[in-house]
Coordinates of C-alpha atoms and ligand atoms in Angstrom, one line a residue:
X114 CA 0.0 0.0 0.0
X115 CA 1.3 3.5 -0.9
X116 CA -0.1 5.7 1.8
X117 CA -0.9 9.2 0.4
X118 CA -3.3 10.3 3.1
X119 CA -1.0 11.8 5.8
X120 CA -3.2 14.9 6.2
X121 CA -5.9 12.5 7.5
X122 CA -3.6 10.9 10.0
X123 CA -0.1 9.5 10.4
X124 CA 1.2 6.3 12.1
X125 CA 2.4 6.6 15.7
X126 CA 6.2 6.9 15.8
X127 CA 8.1 4.3 17.6
X128 CA 9.9 6.9 19.7
X129 CA 6.5 8.3 20.8
X130 CA 5.3 4.8 21.8
X131 CA 8.5 4.1 23.7
X132 CA 8.3 7.5 25.5
X133 CA 4.7 7.0 26.6
X134 CA 5.0 3.3 27.5
X135 CA 6.1 3.8 31.1
X136 CA 3.1 6.1 31.8
X137 CA 0.7 3.4 30.7
X138 CA 2.4 0.8 32.8
X139 CA 4.6 1.2 36.0
X140 CA 4.4 5.0 36.2
X141 CA 0.6 5.1 36.0
X142 CA 0.1 7.8 38.7
X143 CA -2.4 10.7 38.6
X144 CA -0.4 13.9 38.4
X145 CA -2.6 15.5 41.1
X146 CA -1.7 12.8 43.7
X147 CA 0.8 13.8 46.2
X148 CA 2.6 10.5 46.6
X149 CA 5.6 9.4 44.6
X150 CA 3.7 7.9 41.6
X151 CA 1.7 11.1 41.3
X152 CA 4.8 13.2 41.5
X153 CA 6.5 11.2 38.8
X154 CA 3.4 11.6 36.5
X155 CA 3.4 15.3 37.3
X156 CA 7.1 15.6 36.4
X157 CA 6.5 13.8 33.1
X158 CA 3.6 16.1 32.3
X159 CA 5.7 19.2 33.1
X160 CA 8.6 17.9 30.9
X161 CA 6.1 17.3 28.1
X162 CA 4.7 20.8 28.5
X163 CA 8.3 22.3 28.5
X164 CA 9.2 20.4 25.4
X165 CA 6.0 21.6 23.5
X166 CA 6.7 25.1 24.7
X167 CA 10.3 24.9 23.3
X168 CA 8.8 24.1 19.9
X169 CA 6.2 26.9 20.2
X170 CA 8.7 29.4 21.7
X171 CA 6.4 30.2 24.5
X172 CA 6.1 29.5 28.3
X173 CA 5.2 26.1 29.5
X174 CA 2.2 27.6 31.3
X175 CA 0.8 28.7 27.9
X176 CA 0.5 25.1 26.7
X177 CA -2.9 23.5 27.3
X178 CA -3.2 19.8 26.5
X179 CA -6.5 18.8 25.0
X180 CA -8.2 15.7 23.5
X181 CA -7.1 16.8 20.0
X182 CA -7.2 19.5 17.3
X183 CA -11.0 19.7 17.4
X184 CA -11.1 20.4 21.1
X185 CA -8.3 22.9 20.8
X186 CA -10.2 24.8 18.1
X187 CA -13.4 24.7 20.1
X188 CA -11.7 26.0 23.2
X189 CA -10.0 28.8 21.3
X190 CA -13.0 30.0 19.3
X191 CA -15.7 29.6 21.9
X192 CA -13.6 30.2 24.9
X193 CA -11.8 33.4 23.7
X194 CA -14.9 34.9 22.1
X195 CA -17.0 34.4 25.2
X196 CA -14.3 35.7 27.6
X197 CA -13.6 38.8 25.4
X198 CA -17.3 39.6 25.2
X199 CA -17.6 39.2 28.9
X200 CA -14.8 41.8 29.3
X201 CA -16.3 44.1 26.7
X202 CA -20.0 43.6 25.8
X203 CA -19.6 45.5 22.6
X204 CA -17.5 42.7 21.1
X205 CA -20.2 40.7 19.5
X206 CA -18.6 39.7 16.2
X207 CA -16.4 36.8 15.3
X208 CA -14.3 36.7 12.1
X209 CA -13.4 33.4 10.5
X210 CA -12.1 32.6 7.0
X211 CA -14.3 30.8 4.5
X212 CA -11.9 27.8 4.4
X213 CA -11.7 26.8 8.1
X214 CA -11.9 23.2 9.2
X215 CA -15.3 22.4 10.6
X216 CA -13.9 22.4 14.2
X217 CA -13.5 26.2 13.8
X218 CA -16.4 26.9 11.4
X219 CA -18.9 24.9 13.5
X220 CA -17.7 26.5 16.7
X221 CA -18.4 29.9 15.2
X222 CA -21.8 28.7 14.0
X223 CA -22.5 27.6 17.6
X224 CA -21.5 31.0 18.9
X225 CA -24.1 32.6 16.6
X226 CA -26.8 30.1 17.2
X227 CA -26.6 29.8 21.0
X228 CA -24.8 33.0 22.1
X229 CA -26.0 35.6 19.7
X230 CA -22.7 36.5 18.1
X231 CA -22.6 37.7 14.5
X232 CA -20.2 35.7 12.3
X233 CA -18.3 37.5 9.5
X234 CA -16.8 35.1 7.0
X235 CA -13.6 36.3 5.4
X236 CA -13.7 35.4 1.7
X237 CA -10.7 33.8 -0.1
X238 CA -9.5 34.1 -3.7
X239 CA -9.3 31.3 -6.2
X240 CA -6.1 30.0 -4.6
X241 CA -7.8 29.8 -1.2
X242 CA -5.9 32.8 0.1
X243 CA -7.4 35.3 2.5
X244 CA -7.0 38.9 1.4
X245 CA -5.3 41.0 4.1
X246 CA -6.9 44.3 3.1
X247 CA -10.4 42.7 3.4
X248 CA -9.3 41.3 6.8
X249 CA -8.3 44.8 7.9
X250 CA -11.7 46.2 6.8
X251 CA -13.6 43.7 8.8
X252 CA -11.5 44.2 12.0
X253 CA -13.2 46.6 14.4
X254 CA -13.8 47.4 18.0
X255 CA -16.8 45.1 18.0
X256 CA -14.8 41.9 17.1
X257 CA -14.2 39.4 19.9
X258 CA -12.0 37.0 18.0
X259 CA -10.5 36.4 14.5
X260 CA -9.5 32.9 13.5
X261 CA -7.7 32.1 10.2
X262 CA -6.1 28.7 9.7
X263 CA -2.3 28.5 9.1
X264 CA -2.5 25.9 6.3
X265 CA -5.5 24.4 4.7
X266 CA -6.2 20.7 5.0
X267 CA -7.7 20.2 1.6
X268 CA -5.6 22.2 -0.8
X269 CA -2.6 23.1 1.4
X270 CA -2.9 26.9 1.0
X271 CA -0.6 28.7 3.5
X272 CA -2.1 32.0 4.9
X273 CA 0.0 35.1 5.8
X274 CA -0.5 34.4 9.5
X275 CA 2.1 36.8 10.9
X276 CA 0.7 39.7 8.8
X277 CA -2.9 39.0 9.8
X278 CA -2.0 38.5 13.5
X279 CA -0.2 41.9 13.5
X280 CA -3.2 43.6 12.0
X281 CA -5.5 42.0 14.7
X282 CA -3.1 42.9 17.5
X283 CA -3.1 46.5 16.3
X284 CA -6.9 46.6 16.7
X285 CA -7.0 44.8 20.0
X286 CA -8.6 41.7 18.5
X287 CA -7.4 38.2 19.8
X288 CA -6.1 36.1 16.9
X289 CA -6.3 32.3 16.7
X290 CA -4.8 30.1 14.1
X291 CA -5.5 26.4 13.5
X292 CA -2.0 25.0 12.8
X293 CA -3.0 21.4 12.8
X294 CA -1.8 20.8 9.2
X295 CA 1.2 23.2 9.5
X296 CA 2.9 21.2 12.3
X297 CA 6.0 19.5 11.0
X298 CA 6.1 21.6 7.9
X299 CA 6.1 25.3 8.9
X300 CA 7.5 27.2 11.9
X301 CA 5.3 27.0 15.0
X302 CA 7.2 29.9 16.7
X303 CA 4.2 31.7 18.3
X304 CA 6.3 34.8 19.1
X305 CA 7.4 35.2 15.5
X306 CA 3.9 34.5 14.2
X307 CA 2.5 36.9 16.8
X308 CA -0.7 34.8 17.4
X309 CA -2.7 34.7 20.7
X310 CA -3.8 31.1 20.3
X311 CA -2.7 28.2 18.1
X312 CA -4.1 24.7 17.8
X313 CA -2.2 21.4 17.2
X314 CA -3.2 17.8 16.9
X315 CA -1.0 14.9 17.9
X316 CA -2.0 12.4 15.2
X317 CA -0.9 14.5 12.3
X318 CA 2.7 14.4 13.6
X319 CA 3.2 10.8 14.7
X320 CA 1.5 10.8 18.1
X321 CA -1.7 8.9 18.9
X322 CA -5.2 10.2 17.9
X323 CA -7.0 11.9 20.8
X324 CA -4.4 14.4 22.0
X325 CA -3.8 17.9 21.0
X326 CA -2.5 21.3 22.3
X327 CA -3.9 24.8 22.5
X328 CA -1.3 27.5 22.9
X329 CA -3.0 30.3 24.8
X330 CA -1.0 33.5 25.3
X331 CA -0.8 34.4 29.0
X332 CA -2.8 37.6 28.8
X333 CA -5.6 36.0 26.8
X334 CA -8.7 34.9 28.7
X335 CA -10.6 31.9 27.6
X336 CA -13.9 30.6 29.1
X337 CA -13.3 26.9 29.7
X338 CA -15.6 24.4 27.9
X339 CA -15.0 21.6 30.4
X340 CA -15.4 22.3 34.1
X341 CA -14.2 20.2 37.0
X342 CA -11.0 19.9 39.0
X343 CA -9.3 22.9 37.4
X344 CA -6.4 21.0 35.7
X345 CA -4.5 22.8 32.9
X346 CA -4.6 26.0 34.9
X347 CA -8.4 25.8 34.9
X348 CA -8.6 26.0 31.0
X349 CA -9.4 22.3 30.7
X350 CA -10.5 20.2 33.6
X351 CA -10.1 16.4 33.7
X352 CA -7.3 14.1 34.8
X353 CA -4.5 14.7 32.3
X354 CA -3.6 12.1 29.8
X355 CA 0.0 11.9 30.8
X356 CA 1.0 9.2 28.4
X357 CA -0.5 10.9 25.3
X358 CA 1.0 14.3 26.3
X359 CA 4.4 12.6 26.5
X360 CA 3.8 11.0 23.1
X361 CA 2.8 14.3 21.6
X362 CA 5.7 16.2 23.0
X363 CA 8.1 13.5 21.7
X364 CA 6.7 13.3 18.2
X365 CA 6.4 17.1 17.9
X366 CA 10.0 17.7 19.0
X367 CA 11.2 15.1 16.4
X368 CA 9.0 16.6 13.7
X369 CA 10.4 20.0 14.5
X370 CA 14.0 18.8 14.5
X371 CA 13.5 17.1 11.1
X372 CA 11.4 19.9 9.6
X373 CA 13.9 21.9 7.5
X374 CA 15.3 18.8 5.7
X375 CA 12.0 17.1 5.3
X376 CA 10.1 20.2 4.1
X377 CA 12.7 20.8 1.4
X378 CA 12.8 17.2 0.2
X379 CA 9.0 16.6 0.2
X380 CA 8.4 19.9 -1.5
X381 CA 10.6 18.8 -4.4
X382 CA 8.8 15.5 -4.6
X383 CA 5.5 17.2 -4.4
X384 CA 6.4 19.5 -7.3
X385 CA 7.5 16.5 -9.4
X386 CA 4.3 14.7 -8.7
X387 CA 2.1 17.7 -9.5
X388 CA 4.0 18.2 -12.8
X389 CA 3.6 14.5 -13.7
X390 CA -0.1 14.4 -12.9
X391 CA -0.8 17.6 -14.9
X392 CA 1.2 16.2 -17.8
X393 CA -0.2 12.7 -17.8
X394 CA -3.8 13.4 -17.0
X395 CA -5.6 15.4 -19.7
X396 CA -7.9 18.0 -18.1
X397 CA -6.5 17.6 -14.6
X398 CA -6.6 20.9 -12.6
X399 CA -4.4 21.7 -9.6
X400 CA -6.5 23.2 -6.8
X401 CA -4.8 25.8 -4.6
X402 CA -1.6 27.7 -5.2
X403 CA 1.5 26.5 -6.9
X404 CA 4.0 27.7 -4.3
X405 CA 2.2 29.1 -1.2
X406 CA 1.2 25.5 -0.3
X407 CA 2.2 22.9 2.2
X408 CA 5.0 20.7 1.0
X409 CA 2.8 17.8 2.0
X410 CA -0.3 18.3 -0.1
X411 CA -1.1 18.0 -3.8
X412 CA -4.7 18.3 -4.7
X413 CA -6.5 18.1 -8.0
X414 CA -9.9 18.0 -9.7
X415 CA -10.4 15.7 -12.5
X416 CA -13.4 17.3 -14.3
X417 CA -15.6 14.7 -15.9
X418 CA -14.7 11.9 -13.6
X419 CA -16.0 11.2 -10.1
X420 CA -13.7 11.8 -7.2
X421 CA -15.1 8.7 -5.4
X422 CA -14.5 6.4 -8.4
X423 CA -11.0 7.7 -8.8
X424 CA -10.4 6.9 -5.1
X425 CA -11.9 3.4 -5.4
X426 CA -9.9 2.5 -8.5
X427 CA -6.7 3.9 -6.8
X428 CA -7.4 1.8 -3.8
X429 CA -7.7 -1.3 -6.0
X430 CA -4.1 -0.4 -7.1
X431 CA -3.0 -0.2 -3.5
X432 CA -2.9 3.6 -3.3
X433 CA -4.7 5.3 -0.4
X434 CA -5.6 8.9 -0.8
X435 CA -8.7 10.9 -0.1
X436 CA -11.4 13.2 -1.6
X437 CA -10.9 16.6 -0.1
X438 CA -10.7 16.1 3.7
X439 CA -11.2 13.0 5.7
X440 CA -14.1 14.6 7.6
X441 CA -15.9 15.3 4.3
X442 CA -15.2 11.9 2.8
X443 CA -18.4 10.1 1.9
X444 CA -20.3 13.4 2.1
X445 CA -22.5 14.3 -0.9
X446 CA -22.0 18.0 -0.5
X447 CA -19.1 19.5 -2.6
X448 CA -16.2 20.7 -0.4
X449 CA -17.0 24.0 1.2
X450 CA -13.3 24.9 0.7
X451 CA -13.4 24.5 -3.0
X452 CA -16.8 26.2 -3.3
X453 CA -15.3 29.2 -1.4
X454 CA -12.5 29.2 -3.9
X455 CA -15.1 29.5 -6.7
X456 CA -14.7 26.0 -8.0
X457 CA -18.0 25.0 -9.6
X458 CA -19.8 22.2 -7.6
X459 CA -19.7 19.6 -10.4
X460 CA -15.9 20.1 -10.6
X461 CA -15.5 20.2 -6.8
X462 CA -17.2 16.8 -6.7
X463 CA -14.1 15.4 -8.6
X464 CA -11.5 16.5 -6.0
X465 CA -8.8 14.1 -4.9
X466 CA -6.2 15.0 -2.3
X467 CA -2.8 13.3 -2.1
X468 CA -0.9 14.1 1.1
X469 CA 2.5 12.9 2.2
X470 CA 4.6 12.4 5.3
X471 CA 8.4 12.4 5.6
X472 CA 8.7 8.8 4.5
X473 CA 7.4 9.3 0.9
X474 CA 9.8 8.3 -1.9
X475 CA 10.1 9.4 -5.5
X476 CA 9.5 5.8 -6.6
X477 CA 6.1 5.7 -4.7
X478 CA 5.1 9.0 -6.3
X479 CA 6.1 7.9 -9.8
X480 CA 3.9 4.8 -9.3
X481 CA 1.1 6.9 -7.9
X482 CA 1.3 9.4 -10.8
X483 CA 1.1 6.6 -13.4
X484 CA -1.8 5.0 -11.6
X485 CA -3.7 8.2 -11.5
X486 CA -3.2 8.7 -15.3
X487 CA -4.3 5.1 -15.9
X488 CA -7.4 5.3 -13.6
X489 CA -8.7 8.6 -15.0
X490 CA -8.2 7.5 -18.6
X491 CA -9.9 4.1 -17.8
X492 CA -12.9 5.9 -16.2
X493 CA -13.0 8.2 -19.3
X494 CA -13.1 5.2 -21.7
X495 CA -15.9 3.7 -19.6
X496 CA -18.0 6.9 -19.8
X497 CA -17.6 7.2 -23.5
X498 CA -18.4 3.5 -24.3
Ligands
LIG638 N1 -8.0 21.3 12.0 C1 -7.5 20.8 10.9 C2 -7.0 21.8 9.9 C3 -7.5 19.5 10.6 O1 -7.0 19.0 9.4 C4 -8.0 18.6 11.6 C5 -8.1 17.1 11.3 O2 -8.1 16.7 10.2 C6 -8.5 19.1 12.8 C7 -8.5 20.5 13.0 C8 -9.1 18.2 13.9 O3 -8.0 17.6 14.6 P1 -8.4 16.2 15.4 O4 -8.6 15.1 14.4 O5 -7.2 16.0 16.3 O6 -9.6 16.5 16.2

């Protein structure tokens, strides 16, 4: 099997399993307990927090462990908007881009539905890029939060986060970015990016599913979503998942150390793959930008075919990829991301996403490119017969 679906998930790295193993076995204590087992769990959790903070260039106390990227996004969007409005009742608007993951988009929709916020959706151009002048126009003294993702999970578009965050800061608007897909490919230096909140997910970087991080700048208040014993400095109650926090910290540190070399190598392979597909598949359209995209994502539409049939035929040839995002797979609706980019819905239905991790090889991608050409041509012949 050639696995070209790393944006959906990645296998757990051996180093992460080995690092977390003690906390699933002998060192099983609760970090809140005052005996030795508890203390050793608390020490492991602190070390994990410090390690994540080193990658994010922030203080350990600004790292909140969550159950994943979805919870981190929910806590950022709902928690910050609610807290900001509580401080200043005039802040009743939330700004989100049109290409957010549902974890952000649906959190914003909830704020409108249940808490009476007004949601402003920031449009994108045909490459999926937010326009910064439009962003500046929408920022105002009535905005409680702006959230723009760092890199898109369907087409890989990388947004100008540092520029947007600086604009938001200038207007006193808290700025959150969903960096789930950026991790391991782009810098996560929160000081350089200038963001107030940033979400990560463990399973995109070689840690298990079900663990994530929200970076929450010290001065930024966030209303908790989960109440209880006050763990994670009150931001997220519940006995901490020490083993998974250790696994995430281990995998993230490795991903960060390997990042410069891996990003360069995979970007070159991605560009060769894109060129091969565009050359070998008549009518294939690259979705998203040529250069301002994650090294790890190549996404196409194959007008006239069906994305689902292409996926099935590729799977028969032992190639695993996905139509748009994993969350939207199997959904009848055309991708909201492609629709926001102005792709007509019949074309958007033919979207296929190939996404890579650091282990991808040129030989695998050559095989995949040939298989795509073969599959799309075969489906074309079927249609015309
Ligand atoms: N945000 C983005 C951009 C994603 O791609 C994903 C997962 O695909 C998430 C958030 C959700 O993360 P998790 O699966 O850890 O809940």
